[in-house]
Amino acid sequence: EQQAAKIRADRAGLGQALTFLAIGGCVTVVLYTGHPGGPEEAAAVRDHAQALPVDFAVTRCARLNATIAAPELIVIERVR
């Protein structure tokens, strides 16, 4: 239940941050999966970013050869 509340807060915060973006503006999000609940949080933020409308360009940068949990970067740019 606490994890579900954290995920809802993450998604709400990201949604709110995006409302302030002007065209060409970016929001960056670093996802860290190396703590309890981290993989679930990261998946929820990824899903939210992937579902954004075409007004936003979403880029994901992650290590492909990591043997342990490595941070992942998501960049969301308002393009229109």
mmCIF file of C-alpha atoms in Angstrom:
data_model
loop_
_atom_site.group_PDB
_atom_site.id
_atom_site.type_symbol
_atom_site.label_atom_id
_atom_site.label_comp_id
_atom_site.label_asym_id
_atom_site.label_seq_id
_atom_site.Cartn_x
_atom_site.Cartn_y
_atom_site.Cartn_z
ATOM 1 C CA GLU A 1 0.000 0.000 0.000
ATOM 2 C CA GLN A 2 2.827 2.402 0.838
ATOM 3 C CA GLN A 3 4.512 1.532 -2.470
ATOM 4 C CA ALA A 4 1.298 2.202 -4.408
ATOM 5 C CA ALA A 5 1.004 5.619 -2.748
ATOM 6 C CA LYS A 6 4.620 6.409 -3.672
ATOM 7 C CA ILE A 7 3.971 5.475 -7.308
ATOM 8 C CA ARG A 8 0.831 7.656 -7.426
ATOM 9 C CA ALA A 9 2.811 10.572 -5.965
ATOM 10 C CA ASP A 10 5.626 10.086 -8.503
ATOM 11 C CA ARG A 11 3.197 10.111 -11.422
ATOM 12 C CA ALA A 12 1.318 13.125 -10.071
ATOM 13 C CA GLY A 13 4.553 15.045 -9.537
ATOM 14 C CA LEU A 14 5.761 14.286 -13.039
ATOM 15 C CA GLY A 15 2.423 15.326 -14.513
ATOM 16 C CA GLN A 16 2.518 18.582 -12.581
ATOM 17 C CA ALA A 17 6.099 19.334 -13.665
ATOM 18 C CA LEU A 18 5.148 18.855 -17.313
ATOM 19 C CA THR A 19 2.463 21.529 -17.081
ATOM 20 C CA PHE A 20 5.193 24.138 -16.539
ATOM 21 C CA LEU A 21 7.186 23.248 -19.654
ATOM 22 C CA ALA A 22 7.371 25.697 -22.535
ATOM 23 C CA ILE A 23 8.077 24.395 -26.025
ATOM 24 C CA GLY A 24 11.703 23.256 -26.065
ATOM 25 C CA GLY A 25 11.774 22.801 -22.294
ATOM 26 C CA CYS A 26 12.858 19.519 -20.703
ATOM 27 C CA VAL A 27 12.251 17.548 -17.542
ATOM 28 C CA THR A 28 14.763 14.887 -16.549
ATOM 29 C CA VAL A 29 13.980 11.931 -14.329
ATOM 30 C CA VAL A 30 16.558 9.549 -12.887
ATOM 31 C CA LEU A 31 15.216 6.100 -12.078
ATOM 32 C CA TYR A 32 17.113 4.055 -9.520
ATOM 33 C CA THR A 33 16.042 0.456 -9.107
ATOM 34 C CA GLY A 34 18.550 -0.578 -6.445
ATOM 35 C CA HIS A 35 16.241 -0.108 -3.457
ATOM 36 C CA PRO A 36 13.120 -1.960 -2.299
ATOM 37 C CA GLY A 37 10.239 -0.970 -4.558
ATOM 38 C CA GLY A 38 12.600 0.695 -7.018
ATOM 39 C CA PRO A 39 11.858 -1.594 -9.970
ATOM 40 C CA GLU A 40 8.111 -1.037 -9.550
ATOM 41 C CA GLU A 41 8.536 2.734 -9.255
ATOM 42 C CA ALA A 42 10.742 2.820 -12.332
ATOM 43 C CA ALA A 43 8.275 0.753 -14.361
ATOM 44 C CA ALA A 44 5.394 3.061 -13.401
ATOM 45 C CA VAL A 45 7.323 6.199 -14.369
ATOM 46 C CA ARG A 46 8.452 4.562 -17.640
ATOM 47 C CA ASP A 47 4.863 3.577 -18.452
ATOM 48 C CA HIS A 48 3.633 7.088 -17.692
ATOM 49 C CA ALA A 49 6.314 8.702 -19.858
ATOM 50 C CA GLN A 50 5.713 6.282 -22.716
ATOM 51 C CA ALA A 51 1.992 7.097 -22.704
ATOM 52 C CA LEU A 52 2.485 10.866 -23.029
ATOM 53 C CA PRO A 53 0.939 12.518 -26.083
ATOM 54 C CA VAL A 54 3.032 13.506 -29.121
ATOM 55 C CA ASP A 55 3.375 17.014 -27.644
ATOM 56 C CA PHE A 56 6.307 15.465 -25.771
ATOM 57 C CA ALA A 57 9.417 13.682 -27.034
ATOM 58 C CA VAL A 58 10.577 11.057 -24.545
ATOM 59 C CA THR A 59 14.122 9.679 -24.536
ATOM 60 C CA ARG A 60 15.397 6.874 -22.313
ATOM 61 C CA CYS A 61 19.071 6.279 -21.562
ATOM 62 C CA ALA A 62 20.107 3.131 -19.709
ATOM 63 C CA ARG A 63 23.220 0.980 -19.370
ATOM 64 C CA LEU A 64 22.839 -2.152 -21.424
ATOM 65 C CA ASN A 65 25.710 -4.071 -19.873
ATOM 66 C CA ALA A 66 25.102 -3.357 -16.191
ATOM 67 C CA THR A 67 25.526 -6.364 -13.932
ATOM 68 C CA ILE A 68 23.921 -4.589 -10.975
ATOM 69 C CA ALA A 69 21.078 -2.091 -10.723
ATOM 70 C CA ALA A 70 22.158 1.044 -12.548
ATOM 71 C CA PRO A 71 20.373 4.380 -12.733
ATOM 72 C CA GLU A 72 18.372 5.126 -15.857
ATOM 73 C CA LEU A 73 17.702 8.571 -17.313
ATOM 74 C CA ILE A 74 14.458 9.711 -18.912
ATOM 75 C CA VAL A 75 14.344 13.082 -20.690
ATOM 76 C CA ILE A 76 10.955 14.532 -21.582
ATOM 77 C CA GLU A 77 10.933 17.510 -23.967
ATOM 78 C CA ARG A 78 7.881 19.539 -24.882
ATOM 79 C CA VAL A 79 7.965 19.764 -28.665
ATOM 80 C CA ARG A 80 4.603 21.459 -29.276
#
